XYZ file of C-alpha atoms in Angstrom:
774
model
C -0.100 -0.108 0.077
C 1.579 3.110 -1.140
C 2.798 5.392 2.125
C 0.532 8.462 3.680
C 3.320 11.797 3.377
C 3.796 13.918 6.739
C 2.381 16.554 5.560
C -0.979 14.753 4.756
C -0.933 12.948 7.656
C -1.180 15.784 9.728
C -3.953 17.094 7.932
C -5.972 13.918 8.100
C -5.752 13.717 11.493
C -6.694 17.705 12.200
C -9.891 16.283 9.575
C -11.025 13.360 11.774
C -10.199 15.461 15.372
C -12.771 18.203 13.669
C -15.771 16.092 12.260
C -15.308 14.308 15.995
C -15.355 17.372 17.799
C -18.496 18.284 15.711
C -20.253 15.113 15.268
C -19.408 15.412 19.589
C -20.920 18.182 20.005
C -23.782 17.264 18.084
C -24.479 13.388 20.014
C -24.662 15.226 23.746
C -26.041 17.518 22.246
C -28.793 14.782 21.801
C -28.329 13.208 24.794
C -29.371 16.028 26.784
C -32.265 16.552 24.662
C -33.069 13.143 25.396
C -32.480 13.696 29.123
C -34.943 16.971 29.201
C -37.395 14.699 27.042
C -37.502 17.894 24.146
C -38.172 17.826 21.034
C -34.380 17.230 19.329
C -33.918 13.926 21.564
C -33.989 9.977 21.209
C -37.159 8.484 19.766
C -37.772 6.006 22.900
C -39.359 3.095 23.568
C -42.089 2.475 26.053
C -40.149 1.300 28.524
C -37.740 3.972 28.394
C -40.126 7.398 27.988
C -43.448 6.353 27.248
C -46.178 7.091 24.295
C -50.080 6.544 23.786
C -51.538 4.945 25.416
C -55.963 4.034 23.594
C -58.055 1.638 24.909
C -60.497 0.664 22.563
C -64.002 -0.771 23.546
C -65.871 -3.410 21.629
C -69.233 -2.212 20.372
C -72.565 -5.035 20.994
C -74.325 -6.189 24.265
C -72.927 -9.110 24.229
C -69.119 -10.705 25.808
C -67.109 -11.186 22.356
C -65.400 -14.633 22.815
C -61.856 -15.064 23.646
C -60.934 -16.464 20.867
C -62.521 -13.430 18.450
C -60.668 -11.334 21.220
C -57.466 -12.966 20.710
C -57.829 -12.763 16.118
C -58.648 -9.296 17.050
C -55.821 -8.546 18.914
C -53.022 -9.890 16.461
C -54.675 -8.498 13.534
C -54.301 -5.150 15.380
C -51.154 -5.529 15.796
C -50.075 -6.183 11.977
C -52.781 -3.731 11.170
C -49.675 -1.456 13.166
C -46.785 -2.447 12.282
C -47.675 -2.931 8.393
C -49.645 0.950 8.094
C -47.768 2.723 10.964
C -44.190 1.263 10.625
C -42.290 3.547 8.808
C -39.270 3.434 11.919
C -38.640 0.866 14.811
C -41.714 2.638 17.173
C -44.047 0.967 16.254
C -42.401 -2.090 16.318
C -42.424 -1.622 19.774
C -45.943 -1.032 20.458
C -48.387 -3.566 22.834
C -51.572 -4.466 22.977
C -53.126 -6.485 25.016
C -56.709 -7.670 26.286
C -58.117 -5.933 29.591
C -60.984 -7.042 31.436
C -63.312 -8.837 29.097
C -63.925 -6.734 26.434
C -61.411 -4.326 26.255
C -58.453 -3.617 23.907
C -55.034 -1.593 25.119
C -53.054 -0.939 22.258
C -49.508 1.318 23.561
C -47.084 3.374 20.809
C -43.677 4.686 22.105
C -41.843 7.914 21.242
C -46.051 9.276 20.512
C -46.591 13.202 22.480
C -50.062 13.324 20.728
C -53.017 11.005 21.140
C -54.874 12.261 18.809
C -52.726 12.945 15.939
C -52.028 9.117 16.215
C -55.248 8.542 16.862
C -56.709 9.958 13.206
C -53.674 8.106 11.660
C -54.693 4.747 13.521
C -58.370 5.194 12.582
C -61.208 3.828 14.197
C -60.994 -0.102 14.153
C -64.142 -1.189 12.679
C -66.030 -3.109 10.188
C -65.896 -2.795 6.482
C -68.942 -3.610 4.172
C -68.722 -4.411 0.762
C -71.916 -3.219 -0.408
C -73.992 -3.892 -3.465
C -75.495 -1.318 -5.837
C -78.842 -2.624 -5.877
C -80.527 -5.409 -3.701
C -82.577 -7.979 -5.152
C -85.855 -5.836 -6.336
C -83.571 -3.272 -8.048
C -83.842 -0.119 -5.053
C -80.578 1.821 -5.255
C -78.737 0.892 -2.078
C -76.524 4.083 -2.240
C -76.062 7.470 -5.164
C -74.007 10.393 -5.202
C -74.432 13.669 -3.146
C -73.921 16.288 -5.226
C -73.421 18.835 -2.015
C -70.858 16.487 -0.282
C -68.995 15.253 -3.293
C -69.492 11.734 -2.177
C -71.852 8.524 -2.231
C -74.385 7.872 0.683
C -76.478 5.151 1.833
C -80.441 5.382 1.522
C -80.868 2.579 3.625
C -79.351 2.453 7.202
C -76.440 -0.568 7.511
C -78.689 -2.679 9.164
C -81.827 -3.072 6.282
C -78.663 -3.684 3.994
C -77.500 -6.906 5.999
C -80.636 -7.797 6.154
C -82.243 -8.024 2.695
C -78.594 -9.392 1.730
C -77.186 -6.127 -0.015
C -74.292 -6.675 1.513
C -72.440 -8.710 -0.216
C -69.716 -9.765 2.128
C -67.581 -7.582 4.993
C -63.823 -7.445 5.956
C -63.182 -10.680 7.697
C -63.958 -11.812 4.246
C -60.515 -10.355 2.761
C -57.373 -12.131 3.200
C -54.553 -9.422 2.618
C -55.207 -5.994 1.194
C -51.568 -4.476 -0.661
C -51.401 -0.847 -2.401
C -48.873 -2.016 -5.467
C -48.795 -0.264 -9.195
C -49.293 -1.703 -12.205
C -48.657 -1.183 -16.128
C -51.702 -0.009 -17.520
C -51.939 -1.783 -21.086
C -52.709 1.705 -23.455
C -49.859 3.892 -22.053
C -47.349 1.331 -20.462
C -47.549 3.735 -17.326
C -47.156 2.748 -13.672
C -51.105 3.504 -12.385
C -51.485 2.443 -8.713
C -53.372 -0.516 -7.328
C -55.436 -1.802 -4.236
C -54.572 -6.124 -4.693
C -57.357 -7.944 -2.609
C -56.736 -11.581 -1.651
C -59.880 -12.963 -0.996
C -60.449 -15.694 1.981
C -62.330 -19.250 -0.104
C -65.779 -18.139 1.718
C -65.297 -14.202 0.498
C -64.261 -16.233 -3.017
C -67.486 -17.889 -3.201
C -69.320 -14.616 -1.901
C -67.555 -12.003 -4.071
C -67.693 -14.758 -7.230
C -71.675 -14.650 -7.208
C -71.854 -10.787 -6.493
C -69.200 -9.542 -8.789
C -71.494 -11.673 -11.720
C -74.407 -10.322 -11.251
C -72.707 -6.447 -11.062
C -70.670 -6.683 -13.865
C -73.955 -8.060 -16.724
C -75.821 -5.116 -15.133
C -72.764 -2.705 -15.407
C -72.920 -1.538 -11.944
C -70.377 -1.159 -9.061
C -69.713 -2.028 -5.420
C -69.262 0.550 -2.652
C -67.314 -0.104 0.365
C -67.847 0.898 2.693
C -66.383 1.938 6.017
C -66.186 4.113 9.235
C -69.664 5.966 8.514
C -68.621 6.475 4.512
C -68.135 5.408 1.695
C -63.643 5.121 0.977
C -64.646 3.570 -3.034
C -67.059 2.981 -5.261
C -64.945 0.722 -7.584
C -67.120 -0.414 -11.328
C -67.038 -4.157 -11.925
C -65.750 -5.106 -15.387
C -66.089 -8.827 -15.240
C -66.838 -11.520 -12.597
C -64.047 -11.879 -10.143
C -64.492 -15.950 -9.387
C -60.363 -16.470 -8.284
C -60.506 -14.783 -4.781
C -58.186 -12.220 -6.603
C -59.055 -8.537 -6.775
C -57.805 -4.912 -8.334
C -59.083 -1.569 -7.357
C -57.986 0.999 -10.261
C -58.216 4.462 -10.367
C -55.798 5.583 -7.618
C -55.306 9.442 -8.375
C -51.838 8.164 -6.219
C -49.724 5.578 -4.023
C -50.807 7.407 -1.391
C -55.035 7.166 -1.768
C -54.554 3.445 -2.540
C -52.126 2.841 0.461
C -55.131 4.558 2.724
C -57.544 2.417 1.161
C -55.735 -0.870 1.519
C -55.539 0.554 5.256
C -59.291 0.812 5.204
C -59.655 -3.119 4.515
C -57.015 -4.478 6.694
C -58.591 -2.456 9.787
C -62.019 -2.986 8.509
C -61.439 -7.155 8.711
C -61.018 -6.620 12.538
C -63.527 -9.744 13.868
C -64.863 -7.173 16.393
C -66.160 -3.397 16.105
C -64.169 -1.151 18.396
C -64.861 2.363 19.887
C -62.177 4.743 21.368
C -62.879 4.327 24.955
C -60.049 6.725 26.460
C -56.457 7.998 25.087
C -54.076 9.070 27.089
C -49.841 10.107 27.468
C -48.758 7.913 29.730
C -44.638 7.338 31.080
C -42.053 5.392 31.322
C -42.386 1.321 32.120
C -39.089 0.958 33.309
C -39.315 3.758 35.868
C -37.702 7.767 35.633
C -34.257 6.686 36.411
C -33.748 3.922 33.363
C -32.246 6.104 30.770
C -30.350 8.261 33.174
C -28.250 5.403 34.425
C -28.523 3.919 31.002
C -26.712 6.669 29.744
C -24.014 7.189 31.998
C -23.652 3.226 32.216
C -22.220 3.389 28.587
C -20.539 6.538 28.958
C -18.011 5.282 31.598
C -18.206 1.518 29.862
C -17.176 3.769 26.887
C -14.145 5.652 28.716
C -12.880 2.033 30.435
C -13.533 0.443 27.080
C -10.369 2.848 25.745
C -8.129 3.300 28.540
C -7.847 -0.850 28.079
C -7.063 -0.681 24.298
C -4.341 2.240 24.531
C -2.761 0.120 27.631
C -3.172 -3.264 26.095
C -2.592 -1.951 22.526
C -0.186 0.870 22.684
C -0.566 3.350 19.455
C -3.349 0.895 17.800
C -5.616 1.286 20.964
C -5.486 4.712 20.900
C -6.172 4.270 17.234
C -9.218 2.235 17.930
C -10.228 4.010 20.594
C -10.696 7.584 18.414
C -12.292 4.647 15.947
C -14.948 4.328 18.364
C -15.615 7.457 19.375
C -16.484 7.917 15.972
C -18.946 4.756 16.195
C -20.424 6.268 19.281
C -21.403 9.560 17.403
C -22.553 7.658 13.987
C -24.907 5.405 15.959
C -26.129 8.317 18.084
C -26.665 9.965 14.900
C -28.312 7.585 12.900
C -30.634 6.881 15.903
C -31.787 10.390 15.769
C -31.565 11.027 12.193
C -34.188 8.724 11.361
C -35.818 8.509 14.382
C -35.506 4.863 14.750
C -36.713 3.932 18.570
C -34.862 2.611 21.230
C -35.257 0.448 23.707
C -33.478 -2.259 26.501
C -33.509 -4.817 23.356
C -31.739 -1.465 21.434
C -29.923 -0.862 24.012
C -28.262 -4.764 23.805
C -28.299 -4.594 20.320
C -26.170 -1.443 20.694
C -24.133 -3.226 23.334
C -22.894 -6.036 20.983
C -22.536 -4.228 18.328
C -20.030 -2.374 20.376
C -18.045 -5.584 21.194
C -17.982 -6.698 17.372
C -16.525 -3.465 16.881
C -13.658 -3.478 19.207
C -13.443 -7.341 18.261
C -12.736 -6.281 14.852
C -9.880 -4.051 16.041
C -8.680 -6.390 18.146
C -8.486 -8.646 15.653
C -5.957 -6.429 13.471
C -4.271 -6.190 16.055
C -3.352 -9.398 16.788
C -2.142 -10.093 13.507
C -0.356 -7.091 12.969
C 1.644 -8.376 16.358
C 2.076 -11.789 14.765
C 3.724 -10.361 11.644
C 5.836 -8.318 13.826
C 6.967 -11.073 15.256
C 7.404 -12.959 12.257
C 10.109 -10.115 11.801
C 8.845 -7.611 9.207
C 8.733 -3.791 8.881
C 5.686 -1.790 10.931
C 4.462 -1.127 7.294
C 4.808 -4.543 5.971
C 2.948 -5.751 9.240
C 0.029 -3.431 8.770
C -0.660 -4.183 5.849
C -0.928 -7.916 5.849
C -2.456 -8.144 9.427
C -5.769 -6.021 7.414
C -5.455 -8.559 4.783
C -5.129 -11.842 7.591
C -7.814 -10.372 9.631
C -10.443 -9.561 6.516
C -11.676 -13.208 6.671
C -12.423 -13.174 9.994
C -14.352 -9.665 10.780
C -16.167 -10.489 7.693
C -17.278 -13.637 8.340
C -18.285 -13.263 11.731
C -20.059 -9.274 10.782
C -21.735 -11.135 7.697
C -22.812 -14.284 10.220
C -24.400 -11.863 12.475
C -25.845 -9.719 10.113
C -27.971 -12.430 8.494
C -29.511 -13.496 11.890
C -30.413 -9.434 12.374
C -31.976 -9.505 9.116
C -33.970 -13.312 9.460
C -34.771 -11.604 12.939
C -36.096 -8.688 11.006
C -38.422 -10.040 8.585
C -39.141 -12.936 10.519
C -39.753 -10.961 14.226
C -41.816 -8.217 15.446
C -42.410 -5.965 18.483
C -38.706 -6.793 20.106
C -37.326 -9.260 18.260
C -37.584 -6.795 15.277
C -36.419 -3.881 17.446
C -33.347 -5.471 18.468
C -32.565 -6.338 14.930
C -32.602 -3.113 13.932
C -30.106 -1.842 15.791
C -27.782 -4.293 15.699
C -27.683 -4.731 11.736
C -27.103 -0.648 12.394
C -24.431 -0.796 14.262
C -21.998 -4.140 12.762
C -22.840 -2.069 9.841
C -21.112 1.223 11.139
C -18.567 -0.893 13.455
C -17.665 -2.453 9.956
C -16.980 0.215 8.225
C -14.723 2.325 11.352
C -12.770 -1.325 11.573
C -12.037 -1.897 8.787
C -11.484 1.885 7.128
C -11.125 4.307 9.534
C -8.711 2.293 11.641
C -6.366 1.820 8.580
C -6.429 5.534 7.296
C -5.792 6.287 11.342
C -2.741 3.896 11.026
C -1.415 4.801 8.218
C -1.576 8.616 9.911
C 0.426 8.457 13.081
C 3.176 6.050 11.114
C 3.375 9.266 8.453
C 3.831 11.213 11.485
C 6.545 9.115 12.405
C 5.766 6.500 14.670
C 7.900 3.689 13.174
C 9.342 1.779 16.481
C 7.982 -1.562 16.764
C 7.513 -1.135 20.408
C 4.642 1.477 20.078
C 2.595 -1.131 18.564
C 2.939 -4.685 20.838
C 3.834 -5.776 23.596
C 5.830 -8.862 23.509
C 5.297 -10.652 25.759
C 6.284 -14.567 24.068
C 8.683 -15.383 21.079
C 5.776 -16.596 19.308
C 3.512 -14.000 20.392
C 1.398 -16.304 22.787
C 1.906 -18.541 25.241
C 0.621 -22.311 24.162
C -1.785 -23.971 26.531
C -3.282 -27.382 26.325
C -7.606 -27.238 26.103
C -8.488 -30.259 24.221
C -7.208 -32.596 26.508
C -9.500 -31.192 28.770
C -12.198 -31.745 26.884
C -14.155 -33.392 29.220
C -13.910 -31.764 31.958
C -15.901 -28.839 30.261
C -18.697 -31.043 28.297
C -18.516 -31.815 32.072
C -19.290 -28.750 33.543
C -21.572 -27.034 30.819
C -23.654 -30.139 31.134
C -23.814 -29.728 35.211
C -25.440 -26.333 35.296
C -27.844 -27.140 32.049
C -28.909 -30.282 34.023
C -29.426 -27.697 36.979
C -31.181 -24.864 35.427
C -33.624 -28.420 34.025
C -34.133 -29.674 37.975
C -35.107 -26.236 38.807
C -37.851 -25.406 35.967
C -38.876 -29.724 36.574
C -39.263 -28.592 40.542
C -41.231 -25.249 39.566
C -43.637 -26.687 37.691
C -43.760 -29.968 40.164
C -44.612 -27.517 43.204
C -47.407 -26.016 41.416
C -45.492 -23.280 40.030
C -44.138 -22.128 36.925
C -40.991 -23.474 35.204
C -40.016 -20.267 34.546
C -40.298 -17.175 36.780
C -42.491 -15.257 33.916
C -43.177 -11.735 33.787
C -46.382 -10.266 33.832
C -45.475 -9.432 29.512
C -45.504 -13.161 28.794
C -48.436 -14.209 31.687
C -50.654 -10.774 31.600
C -51.326 -9.310 35.005
C -53.298 -6.649 37.086
C -53.936 -3.317 35.880
C -54.738 -0.917 38.663
C -55.294 3.067 37.974
C -55.111 5.065 41.125
C -56.302 8.602 41.198
C -54.255 10.380 43.635
C -55.288 14.010 44.960
C -52.010 15.504 44.067
C -49.505 14.939 41.094
C -46.168 12.710 42.199
C -43.241 12.595 40.094
C -41.947 9.454 38.608
C -39.020 9.538 41.448
C -41.828 9.905 44.279
C -44.059 7.353 42.834
C -40.290 4.692 42.544
C -39.019 5.506 45.255
C -42.506 6.179 48.025
C -45.676 4.150 46.191
C -44.315 1.162 44.283
C -42.581 -0.398 47.614
C -45.926 -0.400 49.240
C -47.233 -2.222 45.881
C -44.566 -4.652 45.421
C -45.380 -5.742 49.181
C -48.734 -6.491 48.548
C -48.298 -8.285 45.218
C -44.614 -10.177 46.760
C -42.938 -9.501 43.903
C -40.977 -6.711 42.552
C -42.355 -7.242 38.513
C -44.258 -3.803 38.607
C -44.395 -1.857 35.627
C -45.349 1.689 36.044
C -47.125 4.426 34.286
C -47.775 7.996 34.658
C -50.766 9.389 33.026
C -49.529 12.785 31.644
C -51.197 16.086 32.913
C -52.734 14.500 35.388
C -52.626 13.000 39.238
C -53.613 9.494 37.752
C -50.862 6.148 37.813
C -51.074 2.645 36.143
C -49.701 -0.069 38.303
C -49.399 -3.324 36.275
C -48.229 -6.779 38.228
C -48.760 -9.677 38.505
C -52.729 -11.460 38.992
C -54.217 -10.250 41.820
C -57.308 -11.691 43.857
C -59.709 -10.222 45.471
C -58.121 -10.371 48.663
C -54.533 -8.483 47.497
C -57.091 -5.820 45.766
C -58.484 -5.238 48.799
C -55.278 -5.117 50.411
C -53.534 -3.098 48.129
C -56.535 -0.177 48.410
C -56.846 -0.548 52.068
C -52.749 0.559 51.919
C -53.576 3.310 49.477
C -56.327 4.502 51.719
C -54.023 4.439 54.363
C -50.134 6.003 53.421
C -52.270 8.516 50.921
C -55.869 8.873 51.282
C -57.201 7.327 48.622
C -60.550 6.733 48.461
C -61.466 3.248 46.712
C -63.791 5.206 44.557
C -60.339 6.217 42.866
C -58.782 2.752 42.562
C -59.708 0.808 39.815
C -58.447 -2.773 38.628
C -59.020 -5.282 35.966
C -56.858 -8.328 34.414
C -54.521 -7.382 31.804
C -53.254 -10.290 29.192
C -49.858 -10.996 28.099
C -48.050 -7.863 25.735
C -45.763 -10.615 24.636
C -48.908 -12.563 22.767
C -48.319 -16.415 21.625
C -48.187 -14.775 17.982
C -45.298 -13.166 18.618
C -43.517 -15.778 20.683
C -44.297 -17.967 18.055
C -42.255 -15.393 15.558
C -39.618 -15.345 17.502
C -38.952 -19.225 17.893
C -39.515 -19.307 14.356
C -37.139 -16.456 13.604
C -34.081 -17.754 16.046
C -34.380 -21.010 14.485
C -34.356 -19.823 10.697
C -31.519 -17.122 11.561
C -29.233 -20.392 13.212
C -30.147 -22.332 10.006
C -28.727 -19.978 7.545
C -26.000 -19.117 9.689
C -25.204 -22.877 9.467
C -25.422 -22.578 6.144
C -22.931 -19.678 5.645
C -20.310 -21.647 7.918
C -20.843 -24.010 5.883
C -20.454 -22.735 2.703
C -16.939 -20.399 4.732
C -15.376 -23.250 5.761
C -16.259 -25.949 3.234
C -16.770 -28.195 6.396
C -20.745 -29.237 7.989
C -18.290 -30.127 10.673
C -16.821 -26.615 11.680
C -20.972 -24.986 10.812
C -22.368 -27.665 13.858
C -19.794 -27.523 16.384
C -21.139 -23.369 16.038
C -24.296 -23.962 16.533
C -23.991 -26.742 19.402
C -21.924 -24.432 20.999
C -24.666 -21.878 20.620
C -27.412 -23.867 21.704
C -25.702 -24.287 25.096
C -25.125 -21.199 25.408
C -28.972 -20.208 24.775
C -29.537 -23.258 27.441
C -26.870 -21.901 30.104
C -28.289 -18.554 30.114
C -31.857 -20.145 30.727
C -30.810 -22.077 33.194
C -29.490 -18.898 34.908
C -32.672 -17.599 34.634
C -34.491 -20.972 35.999
C -31.813 -20.900 38.963
C -31.904 -16.885 39.801
C -35.871 -17.245 39.152
C -35.123 -13.914 37.706
C -38.454 -12.769 35.692
C -38.688 -13.487 32.272
C -40.175 -10.764 29.983
C -39.213 -8.704 26.540
C -35.831 -8.485 28.146
C -35.108 -11.999 28.094
C -35.802 -12.306 24.458
C -33.249 -9.645 23.843
C -30.676 -11.130 26.153
C -31.764 -15.080 24.056
C -30.980 -12.691 20.934
C -27.996 -10.890 22.116
C -26.054 -14.782 23.585
C -26.668 -16.440 20.262
C -24.862 -13.172 18.054
C -22.124 -12.839 20.356
C -21.273 -16.458 20.425
C -21.118 -17.156 16.905
C -18.834 -14.177 16.553
C -16.722 -15.375 18.983
C -16.626 -18.650 17.332
C -15.639 -18.110 13.858
C -12.429 -16.103 15.415
C -11.104 -19.198 16.088
C -12.231 -21.446 13.531
C -10.505 -18.921 10.605
C -7.009 -19.439 12.781
C -8.177 -23.649 12.466
C -8.580 -22.854 8.721
C -5.278 -21.067 8.691
C -3.663 -23.367 10.493
C -4.587 -27.178 8.519
C -3.028 -25.830 5.191
C -0.282 -28.211 4.493
C -1.033 -29.963 7.101
C -0.759 -33.966 5.368
C -0.857 -36.036 8.766
C -3.976 -35.041 10.691
C -4.064 -37.109 12.334
C -5.425 -36.878 16.294
C -2.131 -35.690 17.805
C -1.534 -33.050 14.836
C -5.317 -32.145 15.465
C -4.810 -31.085 18.988
C -2.194 -29.438 18.537
C -4.221 -27.400 15.408
C -6.900 -26.813 17.818
C -4.302 -26.209 21.038
C -2.377 -23.518 18.740
C -5.459 -22.281 17.190
C -7.539 -21.647 20.484
C -3.882 -19.955 22.140
C -3.409 -17.659 19.322
C -6.393 -16.166 19.093
C -7.183 -16.460 23.790
C -5.833 -12.389 23.892
C -8.437 -11.083 21.454
C -10.899 -13.681 23.377
C -10.216 -12.650 26.505
C -10.489 -8.611 25.075
C -13.437 -8.763 23.344
C -15.454 -10.410 26.440
C -13.717 -7.951 28.505
C -14.404 -4.864 26.669
C -18.436 -6.472 26.039
C -18.896 -7.444 29.691
C -17.570 -3.588 30.507
C -20.661 -2.600 29.704
C -23.032 -4.097 30.724
C -21.343 -4.414 34.116
C -21.980 -0.820 34.260
C -25.643 -1.208 33.686
C -25.604 -3.941 35.733
C -23.530 -1.391 38.890
C -25.544 2.067 37.839
C -28.926 0.650 36.649
C -32.337 0.929 38.426
C -33.980 -2.593 38.635
C -35.478 -3.276 35.899
C -32.601 -2.822 34.127
C -29.649 -5.018 36.611
C -32.543 -8.008 35.908
C -31.676 -7.703 32.117
C -28.048 -6.803 32.241
C -26.781 -9.857 34.951
C -28.203 -13.068 32.590
C -26.759 -10.684 29.668
C -23.160 -10.422 30.973
C -23.616 -14.112 31.469
C -24.229 -14.803 27.964
C -21.143 -12.492 27.172
C -18.690 -14.786 29.583
C -20.337 -18.119 28.627
C -20.475 -17.460 25.047
C -16.453 -16.609 25.062
C -15.918 -20.292 27.171
C -17.854 -22.176 24.871
C -15.708 -20.974 22.183
C -12.730 -21.673 23.822
C -14.058 -25.068 25.942
C -16.567 -26.150 23.514
C -16.713 -25.575 19.954
C -13.009 -26.540 18.671
C -13.046 -29.764 21.398
C -16.975 -30.117 19.273
C -14.831 -29.510 16.362
C -11.911 -31.570 16.725
C -14.184 -34.833 17.660
C -16.397 -34.575 14.658
C -13.182 -34.123 12.185
C -11.713 -37.468 14.066
C -14.093 -39.327 14.678
C -15.326 -38.757 10.724
C -11.655 -39.197 9.768
C -11.670 -42.052 11.594
C -14.965 -43.756 10.229
C -13.362 -42.966 5.968
C -10.313 -44.640 6.707
C -12.233 -47.848 8.447
C -14.341 -48.129 5.321
C -11.157 -47.525 2.757
C -9.356 -50.819 4.792
C -12.456 -52.709 4.969
C -12.830 -52.291 1.109
C -9.423 -53.464 0.361
C -9.485 -56.337 2.474
C -13.250 -57.276 0.562
C -11.063 -56.414 -2.542
C -7.891 -59.331 -1.625
C -10.438 -62.102 -0.168
C -11.964 -61.977 -3.858
């Protein structure tokens, strides 16, 4: 590579410092604005900042069935994600049942309830109405005064006489699209409809009659006609196209009306309000503080361990941080607790990429190369491990983002964004800055690596201890399953599921004065916790009022009465100002199923990629088994410590998956390199290769684990109780991910390699003997 001259190096360094200063000033402004809750702040989720809560009630006197309520909740969640999902705000929305006939929608990052109500629309029924009834009477006519179509009869009459040919429940899907005009070849916006089997049959009959008479079919929603298309021909296959849209927005709106009109129940707004953060008032402040201190500790560690390259990595990490904050703010990406997990993981990967590069440079220096040549060769040799590790994580993020929903999708977005930025800072910025320092005259080898061993590493024996490692892992996992079985057998839950998974009781209390979130956390929450016997309490303060919502585990009648008594004794709250209702889980069966499918598919794609890149299924199989091990160990920690299992549990597991595979790939990349030219691949040779590969990458594994763990540890030390419940298993996941990569994945690969090779040899020998016998 052509070397940079000193003058250019000075100019580049000055320019970089100026850019960092400007971006840093902007990033600090974003942090300050976020802390104050001003307009220029980051968009935060319900857990960190609150949002809008809208409660709907089912129209009608009869109580709806649970199946209808579940279906309506699922469709409403899909409606929010599909139609309002321009960013991660609506992927983090919560939809859950309240009581027997109410549904609450909570959307983060929104401060105007009326605007959100208008955008969301009124979830109700949509009707497809024939132009004339069976007797030839016109069901609707055009009103020149209002400029639209109006009904000539009320809806009940039209339903009774059969003029309502179908409703929204007969529509399987509705999407805006473009089609090419056969005459002009111009692209025209349309709405594509797919009908259910029952809807297909109804529509075929209605459109056959309408097409023969040259009539239209009106689409009626929320008290008005949203479209009155003429039927050109009979539609018998259940696939329909609505034309005549003025632009794509009109087509998108119509498709949205049809989708939300397909809810199983008709809903009406009962109340809407702005609510506060679920994790408490201090969660955001302590998270920022933990991130800042963690970042500072990581930078000091890098500079101490890697000298000049450590300084370079620290400067690149500063750029990563400012770019990440800038993009989160610029694109209004909602930041939640799972999102923070994704960022923590990507920071670890950003440091990891730099450490891999520096380790390679150190090896080249030990081999006797000049600093300049060592830098060039080091970057080239580090490239495959960095690319493979990051692409594997990106594959997981992509699958989780496409298939997953809710917190899974939010995690995937921040993780993918972080990985891309970290690759850029490590492969581009770090290289430029390394050349800058070299151009400035930093040529002495002692500034680029600490030479403790002649080979750059101390040879350690891991493979021979594999039985100890396997036994230790099995013991922890079995202990976790024993704990789950014991609790399940005694009538308790196998895991300590939070109200996000199981549902619970929502208690709305109207006090005689307005309390701050700090006062609620310190004075009222302990009393609620005393009654419930549980610390899993979500608090939401209604903006601009004296009402506070407490979400707890399900309370029986005695507990509700005890809570009412204590609130009256301590705060003078009358029983008439306390209302309690059971609520369903916010993480429904649909989200749990989507999350599980997303994780399985992500693991499958990672396996295929590792197989493709390493040309050996044994590498891929060992990596996936190690990944499953990490998940099971963290699950055991949740079971043994009885940590609350909620949305943070999903984020924690996803982080472990991303971290574990990336860590393993770095060691496998070194094994692949060390196998080149090894002709005699017997047991002793394979053990030597495995041990040498682990030893060569051990410093990197420990450094990456330390830098990632430090950030999580700061959350554990400084965070509020809900943050600590998330940070502890995440810390365990980071440590166990490093352990499995060093002590399990390579040993599993060795056993597979040895077993398959031994079997092939035996097969060949048997074949030769058979030939001689003949």
